[in-house]
Short mmCIF file of C-alpha atoms and ligand atoms in Angstrom, two decimals:
data_model
loop_
_atom_site.label_atom_id
_atom_site.label_comp_id
_atom_site.label_asym_id
_atom_site.label_seq_id
_atom_site.Cartn_x
_atom_site.Cartn_y
_atom_site.Cartn_z
CA MET A 1 83.47 -104.10 -178.79
CA LYS A 2 84.38 -102.88 -175.72
CA VAL A 3 87.80 -101.95 -174.18
CA LEU A 4 88.41 -100.57 -170.81
CA ILE A 5 91.58 -98.71 -169.93
CA THR A 6 91.96 -98.15 -166.16
CA ARG A 7 94.32 -95.02 -166.00
CA LYS A 8 95.16 -92.22 -168.32
CA ILE A 9 97.94 -93.91 -170.42
CA PRO A 10 100.06 -91.98 -173.87
CA GLN A 11 97.87 -90.97 -176.78
CA SER A 12 99.62 -93.08 -179.15
CA GLY A 13 98.37 -96.52 -178.32
CA ILE A 14 95.03 -94.92 -177.95
CA ARG A 15 94.79 -93.24 -181.13
CA VAL A 16 95.41 -96.34 -182.85
CA LEU A 17 91.78 -98.03 -180.77
CA GLN A 18 90.17 -95.14 -181.56
CA SER A 19 90.96 -95.51 -185.44
CA HIS A 20 88.92 -98.71 -185.22
CA LYS A 21 85.23 -98.27 -185.75
CA ASP A 22 84.28 -101.34 -183.71
CA ILE A 23 85.74 -100.90 -181.04
CA GLU A 24 83.94 -98.70 -177.94
CA LEU A 25 86.20 -97.35 -175.52
CA ASP A 26 85.37 -97.00 -171.73
CA TYR A 27 88.33 -94.99 -171.09
CA ARG A 28 88.82 -93.71 -167.15
CA GLN A 29 91.55 -91.42 -166.71
CA GLY A 30 91.24 -90.56 -163.14
CA ALA A 31 91.88 -91.65 -159.66
CA PRO A 32 92.14 -95.84 -159.64
CA LEU A 33 89.33 -98.24 -159.69
CA SER A 34 88.62 -98.99 -156.29
CA ASP A 35 88.27 -102.86 -156.68
CA ALA A 36 84.06 -102.82 -156.30
CA GLU A 37 84.31 -100.08 -159.66
CA LEU A 38 86.44 -102.68 -161.02
CA LYS A 39 84.28 -105.61 -161.02
CA GLU A 40 81.21 -103.62 -162.57
CA ALA A 41 83.51 -101.64 -165.08
CA ILE A 42 84.13 -104.87 -166.18
CA SER A 43 81.14 -106.47 -166.32
CA ASP A 44 80.70 -106.41 -169.97
CA VAL A 45 83.77 -105.38 -171.48
CA ASP A 46 86.04 -107.52 -174.70
CA VAL A 47 89.16 -106.27 -173.18
CA LEU A 48 90.57 -104.82 -169.94
CA VAL A 49 93.70 -102.86 -169.92
CA PRO A 50 94.85 -102.80 -166.80
CA VAL A 51 97.53 -101.14 -164.91
CA ILE A 52 99.87 -102.62 -161.94
CA PRO A 53 98.39 -100.81 -159.46
CA ASP A 54 95.07 -103.15 -160.79
CA LYS A 55 94.78 -106.05 -158.41
CA ILE A 56 93.08 -108.37 -161.08
CA THR A 57 91.78 -110.85 -159.21
CA LYS A 58 90.07 -114.35 -159.71
CA GLU A 59 87.00 -112.82 -158.46
CA VAL A 60 87.48 -109.52 -160.71
CA ILE A 61 88.02 -112.03 -164.14
CA GLU A 62 85.09 -113.99 -163.30
CA ALA A 63 83.45 -110.27 -163.26
CA GLY A 64 84.61 -109.21 -166.72
CA LYS A 65 81.42 -112.26 -168.79
CA ASN A 66 82.74 -111.14 -172.32
CA LEU A 67 86.37 -110.83 -171.27
CA LYS A 68 88.82 -112.22 -174.16
CA LEU A 69 91.67 -110.15 -173.20
CA ILE A 70 93.78 -108.83 -169.89
CA ALA A 71 96.38 -106.72 -172.02
CA THR A 72 97.99 -105.14 -169.03
CA TYR A 73 100.32 -101.43 -169.43
CA SER A 74 103.04 -103.27 -167.80
CA VAL A 75 105.90 -105.93 -168.33
CA GLY A 76 105.53 -107.04 -164.94
CA TYR A 77 101.97 -109.78 -164.29
CA ASP A 78 102.40 -110.51 -160.97
CA HIS A 79 99.01 -108.40 -160.23
CA ILE A 80 96.73 -110.79 -162.58
CA ASP A 81 96.04 -114.17 -161.46
CA ILE A 82 97.10 -115.87 -164.44
CA GLU A 83 95.69 -119.47 -163.52
CA THR A 84 92.18 -118.10 -163.52
CA ALA A 85 92.53 -116.38 -166.74
CA THR A 86 93.98 -119.43 -168.18
CA ALA A 87 91.37 -121.69 -167.23
CA LYS A 88 89.08 -119.29 -168.30
CA GLY A 89 90.43 -119.12 -172.09
CA ILE A 90 91.37 -115.80 -171.60
CA TYR A 91 94.57 -114.22 -173.33
CA VAL A 92 96.91 -112.07 -170.97
CA SER A 93 99.37 -109.85 -172.21
CA ASN A 94 101.94 -107.62 -171.59
CA THR A 95 104.34 -105.05 -172.98
CA PRO A 96 107.67 -106.80 -173.14
CA GLY A 97 111.30 -105.38 -173.81
CA ASP A 98 109.99 -101.49 -173.78
CA LEU A 99 111.40 -100.52 -170.68
CA THR A 100 114.54 -102.26 -170.77
CA GLU A 101 116.95 -99.03 -171.09
CA ALA A 102 114.53 -97.01 -168.90
CA VAL A 103 114.71 -98.99 -165.67
CA ALA A 104 118.29 -99.91 -165.96
CA GLU A 105 118.96 -95.83 -166.12
CA HIS A 106 116.79 -95.28 -162.93
CA SER A 107 119.08 -97.99 -161.26
CA LEU A 108 122.00 -96.64 -162.30
CA ALA A 109 120.57 -93.05 -161.40
CA MET A 110 119.23 -94.53 -157.62
CA MET A 111 123.00 -95.84 -157.16
CA MET A 112 124.36 -92.33 -157.95
CA ALA A 113 122.13 -90.88 -155.67
CA LEU A 114 122.59 -93.23 -152.88
CA GLY A 115 125.86 -93.61 -153.00
CA ARG A 116 127.23 -89.81 -153.68
CA ARG A 117 123.52 -88.95 -150.97
CA ILE A 118 122.43 -86.66 -153.61
CA VAL A 119 119.05 -86.04 -151.95
CA GLU A 120 120.78 -85.65 -148.53
CA ALA A 121 122.79 -83.02 -150.05
CA ASP A 122 119.65 -81.05 -151.55
CA ARG A 123 118.00 -81.34 -148.95
CA PHE A 124 120.78 -79.89 -146.76
CA CYS A 125 120.38 -77.42 -149.79
CA ARG A 126 117.03 -76.40 -149.56
CA GLY A 127 116.75 -76.21 -145.68
CA LYS A 128 119.37 -73.54 -145.79
CA GLN A 129 121.99 -75.22 -143.68
CA TYR A 130 125.14 -74.69 -146.53
CA LYS A 131 126.65 -72.41 -144.92
CA TYR A 132 130.28 -72.46 -145.73
CA TRP A 133 132.41 -75.77 -147.45
CA ASP A 134 132.78 -78.77 -145.58
CA PRO A 135 135.73 -81.19 -146.64
CA MET A 136 133.57 -84.16 -144.30
CA ILE A 137 130.21 -83.61 -145.37
CA PHE A 138 128.29 -86.02 -147.40
CA VAL A 139 131.60 -88.42 -148.64
CA GLY A 140 130.12 -91.37 -149.92
CA PRO A 141 132.35 -94.00 -151.68
CA LYS A 142 134.16 -94.19 -155.32
CA PHE A 143 132.07 -96.77 -157.57
CA MET A 144 135.28 -97.50 -159.81
CA GLY A 145 136.40 -100.98 -159.17
CA LYS A 146 133.77 -101.80 -157.30
CA THR A 147 131.48 -104.75 -157.21
CA LEU A 148 128.07 -104.67 -158.60
CA GLY A 149 125.66 -108.06 -157.70
CA LEU A 150 123.21 -108.45 -159.93
CA ILE A 151 120.10 -110.51 -159.03
CA GLY A 152 118.72 -111.36 -162.24
CA PHE A 153 120.58 -111.13 -165.01
CA GLY A 154 117.68 -110.62 -167.51
CA ARG A 155 117.45 -107.39 -169.99
CA ILE A 156 117.40 -105.10 -167.64
CA GLY A 157 119.74 -106.97 -165.26
CA GLN A 158 122.44 -107.05 -168.08
CA PHE A 159 121.44 -103.50 -169.43
CA PHE A 160 122.14 -101.82 -166.14
CA ALA A 161 125.58 -104.35 -165.90
CA ARG A 162 126.53 -102.45 -169.39
CA PHE A 163 126.52 -98.93 -167.62
CA ALA A 164 128.47 -100.47 -164.72
CA ARG A 165 131.05 -101.95 -166.11
CA ASN A 166 131.40 -99.22 -169.76
CA GLY A 167 130.96 -96.55 -168.01
CA LEU A 168 132.19 -96.91 -164.26
CA GLY A 169 134.62 -100.10 -164.54
CA MET A 170 132.81 -102.00 -162.17
CA ASN A 171 133.38 -105.67 -162.11
CA ILE A 172 130.05 -107.70 -162.66
CA ILE A 173 128.96 -110.54 -160.48
CA TYR A 174 125.65 -112.14 -160.92
CA SER A 175 122.90 -114.91 -159.77
CA ASP A 176 120.47 -115.94 -161.83
CA VAL A 177 118.62 -119.44 -162.51
CA SER A 178 120.59 -119.81 -165.67
CA GLN A 179 123.84 -118.75 -167.23
CA LYS A 180 123.99 -115.68 -169.88
CA ILE A 181 127.10 -117.13 -171.66
CA GLU A 182 126.77 -114.17 -173.84
CA ALA A 183 126.31 -111.44 -172.07
CA GLU A 184 129.30 -113.00 -169.55
CA ASN A 185 131.71 -112.59 -172.15
CA LEU A 186 130.20 -108.90 -172.99
CA LEU A 187 130.94 -107.14 -169.49
CA ASP A 188 133.70 -110.01 -167.67
CA ALA A 189 130.80 -110.74 -165.48
CA LYS A 190 130.35 -114.44 -163.15
CA ARG A 191 127.43 -116.37 -162.39
CA VAL A 192 128.12 -117.19 -158.85
CA ASP A 193 125.95 -118.25 -156.07
CA LEU A 194 123.70 -116.01 -153.96
CA ASP A 195 125.05 -116.11 -150.63
CA THR A 196 128.83 -115.17 -152.56
CA LEU A 197 127.27 -112.37 -154.56
CA LEU A 198 125.52 -111.35 -151.24
CA ASN A 199 129.08 -111.67 -149.31
CA GLU A 200 131.55 -110.03 -152.53
CA SER A 201 129.31 -107.08 -153.71
CA ASP A 202 129.56 -103.66 -152.84
CA VAL A 203 126.25 -102.83 -154.58
CA ILE A 204 123.59 -105.68 -155.06
CA SER A 205 121.02 -104.53 -158.01
CA ILE A 206 117.63 -106.58 -158.12
CA HIS A 207 116.06 -107.38 -161.12
CA CYS A 208 114.12 -110.89 -160.93
CA ASN A 209 110.82 -111.59 -161.42
CA LEU A 210 108.27 -111.95 -158.11
CA CYS A 211 107.07 -115.25 -157.62
CA GLU A 212 107.02 -117.66 -154.89
CA GLU A 213 110.63 -118.53 -154.86
CA THR A 214 111.65 -114.85 -155.16
CA LYS A 215 109.65 -113.48 -152.14
CA HIS A 216 111.06 -112.68 -149.50
CA MET A 217 114.30 -113.46 -150.91
CA ILE A 218 116.53 -110.98 -149.56
CA ASP A 219 115.22 -111.28 -145.38
CA TYR A 220 117.35 -110.58 -142.21
CA GLU A 221 119.69 -113.53 -142.90
CA GLU A 222 120.58 -112.42 -146.16
CA LEU A 223 121.34 -108.87 -145.24
CA LYS A 224 123.81 -110.33 -142.34
CA LYS A 225 125.26 -112.32 -145.33
CA MET A 226 126.50 -108.42 -146.74
CA LYS A 227 129.10 -105.93 -146.55
CA PRO A 228 128.26 -102.98 -144.09
CA ASN A 229 129.14 -100.74 -146.74
CA ALA A 230 126.69 -102.88 -149.24
CA LEU A 231 124.37 -100.76 -150.78
CA ILE A 232 120.90 -102.26 -152.58
CA ILE A 233 118.71 -101.63 -155.19
CA ASN A 234 115.38 -102.28 -156.39
CA THR A 235 113.70 -101.82 -158.99
CA ALA A 236 112.16 -104.58 -159.80
CA ARG A 237 109.39 -105.88 -157.36
CA GLY A 238 108.93 -104.95 -153.56
CA PRO A 239 107.82 -108.00 -151.74
CA ILE A 240 111.44 -109.57 -153.04
CA ILE A 241 112.80 -107.88 -149.86
CA ASP A 242 111.48 -108.65 -146.62
CA GLU A 243 110.78 -104.29 -145.60
CA ARG A 244 110.88 -105.17 -142.21
CA ALA A 245 113.98 -107.21 -142.07
CA LEU A 246 115.57 -104.05 -144.13
CA VAL A 247 114.54 -101.22 -141.76
CA THR A 248 115.67 -104.03 -138.62
CA GLY A 249 118.88 -104.33 -141.29
CA LEU A 250 119.66 -100.32 -141.97
CA LYS A 251 119.01 -99.65 -138.04
CA GLU A 252 121.85 -101.92 -136.84
CA GLY A 253 124.13 -100.98 -139.36
CA LEU A 254 123.97 -104.51 -141.59
CA ILE A 255 124.25 -101.88 -144.30
CA ALA A 256 125.02 -98.71 -145.58
CA GLY A 257 122.10 -97.75 -147.38
CA VAL A 258 119.35 -98.74 -149.78
CA ALA A 259 117.44 -97.15 -152.85
CA LEU A 260 113.90 -98.25 -153.47
CA ASP A 261 111.58 -97.81 -156.35
CA VAL A 262 108.78 -100.59 -155.12
CA PHE A 263 107.80 -101.05 -152.38
CA GLU A 264 105.91 -104.28 -150.32
CA GLU A 265 102.48 -103.01 -149.91
CA GLU A 266 102.73 -100.01 -152.40
CA PRO A 267 101.63 -97.49 -152.36
CA LYS A 268 102.70 -97.71 -148.51
CA ILE A 269 105.81 -97.36 -147.70
CA HIS A 270 107.28 -99.10 -144.17
CA PRO A 271 107.30 -95.14 -141.87
CA ASP A 272 110.80 -95.94 -140.43
CA LEU A 273 112.27 -96.04 -144.10
CA MET A 274 111.11 -92.11 -144.47
CA LYS A 275 112.76 -90.83 -141.67
CA MET A 276 116.35 -92.30 -142.41
CA ASP A 277 119.19 -90.26 -144.39
CA ASN A 278 120.71 -92.97 -146.09
CA VAL A 279 117.64 -94.25 -147.94
CA VAL A 280 116.76 -93.19 -151.40
CA LEU A 281 112.71 -93.54 -152.16
CA THR A 282 110.97 -93.24 -155.64
CA PRO A 283 107.13 -94.00 -156.70
CA HIS A 284 107.76 -97.05 -158.83
CA ILE A 285 108.75 -94.85 -161.83
CA GLY A 286 111.22 -97.22 -163.21
CA SER A 287 109.75 -96.83 -166.70
CA ALA A 288 108.81 -93.67 -166.48
CA THR A 289 110.94 -92.04 -170.21
CA TRP A 290 108.31 -90.99 -172.28
CA GLU A 291 109.97 -92.99 -175.08
CA ALA A 292 109.06 -96.27 -172.86
CA ARG A 293 105.91 -95.24 -171.67
CA ILE A 294 104.86 -94.45 -175.21
CA GLN A 295 105.58 -97.75 -176.53
CA MET A 296 104.28 -99.52 -173.78
CA SER A 297 101.10 -97.66 -175.28
CA ASN A 298 101.66 -99.00 -178.42
CA MET A 299 101.89 -102.68 -177.39
CA VAL A 300 98.91 -102.21 -175.35
CA ALA A 301 96.87 -101.20 -179.36
CA GLU A 302 99.29 -103.97 -180.67
CA ASN A 303 97.85 -106.81 -178.38
CA VAL A 304 94.27 -105.47 -178.47
CA ILE A 305 93.96 -104.66 -182.21
CA ASP A 306 95.24 -108.82 -182.48
CA VAL A 307 92.70 -110.14 -180.80
CA LEU A 308 89.73 -107.79 -181.71
CA VAL A 309 90.28 -107.18 -185.17
CA ASP A 310 92.32 -109.89 -186.22
CA ASN A 311 91.36 -112.27 -184.22
CA LYS A 312 94.05 -113.75 -183.45
CA PRO A 313 96.22 -114.30 -180.03
CA PRO A 314 97.98 -111.24 -179.13
CA ARG A 315 101.60 -111.07 -180.10
CA TYR A 316 102.69 -110.46 -176.62
CA ILE A 317 101.25 -113.50 -174.75
CA VAL A 318 101.84 -114.41 -171.61
CA ASN A 319 99.95 -117.36 -170.88
CA LYS A 320 101.29 -119.25 -173.91
CA GLU A 321 99.66 -122.63 -173.00
CA LEU A 322 96.51 -120.94 -174.52
CA ILE A 323 97.86 -121.52 -177.97
CA LYS A 324 99.41 -123.83 -180.42
CA ASP A 325 101.12 -122.04 -182.90
CA SER A 326 104.53 -120.24 -182.34
CA VAL A 327 103.80 -116.15 -181.51
CA LYS A 328 106.24 -113.47 -182.26
CA SER A 329 107.09 -112.99 -178.12
CA ILE A 330 110.27 -111.80 -176.24
CA ALA A 331 108.74 -112.30 -172.98
C1 DGY B 401 106.63 -103.21 -165.19
O1 DGY B 401 105.70 -102.79 -166.26
O2 DGY B 401 106.30 -104.40 -164.84
C2 DGY B 401 107.33 -101.95 -164.30
O3 DGY B 401 107.03 -102.44 -163.05
C3 DGY B 401 105.99 -100.57 -164.18
O4 DGY B 401 106.19 -100.08 -166.07
#
């Protein structure tokens, strides 16, 4: 039974897979595979373990003649054609819940870095521009008492709200398809419609999934509804913001700044964003804590063992239509 792992991941899950004599690993640890390389490599494998930038299209899935499981090393699965996989009876699994704290911490770090102008100030020091203390440089907003608006109030959004509410005394509002009563009570949070959130928030942080409904959810018209001092944080998925509209909005001063961990066409970044001081950029590292990444590796191994060794559906299954019985899944 063959498992293709497209990139180097923490050893913990690899060791679990290696302990099963019947499992043969095709473990690629170099540069990302091109589309053609992926199609060739997948031809005789039982399980594919891709990462977020691998585009698992209909054509790639169809090239996997023996494919039983796509066990993505991620929570998100918008890079996989789930419909095709499901139609072919191929399980898709993910690693839910493992990176909640990591991404929430990164969102907090992005907010603080942007507001307190840490990256700009660092560049200033390294550029040997620090000649004397100046009361008027790198002044930013205080967060205490300001309003944080969360678009998407699932696990990550709620965790970030905890930091902001309990640590910084921020007011929490959110927009989400469903009401989260327990979290509302815990965090004194209020559910509002998107327009109200855009109007009232000093910081807007995005934590929803990418789907047809959320693609370009933030475009030029939405930017016009925000406060001119508003900061936007996106650690979810790039295409939720229309990046060209964002550049225009920043140039026109519709908002004060943006911190992005994700981009519309990763790894490409709009060149104008690179030139702006009120923009903080990181290369999709929201989940990059050792704890989260090791846990992701373990969960991938659990999914693979479920299917290949125990002959049952993966415990963290995405396409639940393929199973009748309830499984342990917190997706
Ligand atoms: C995910 O898992 O979906 C993150 O975006 C990458 O770790």
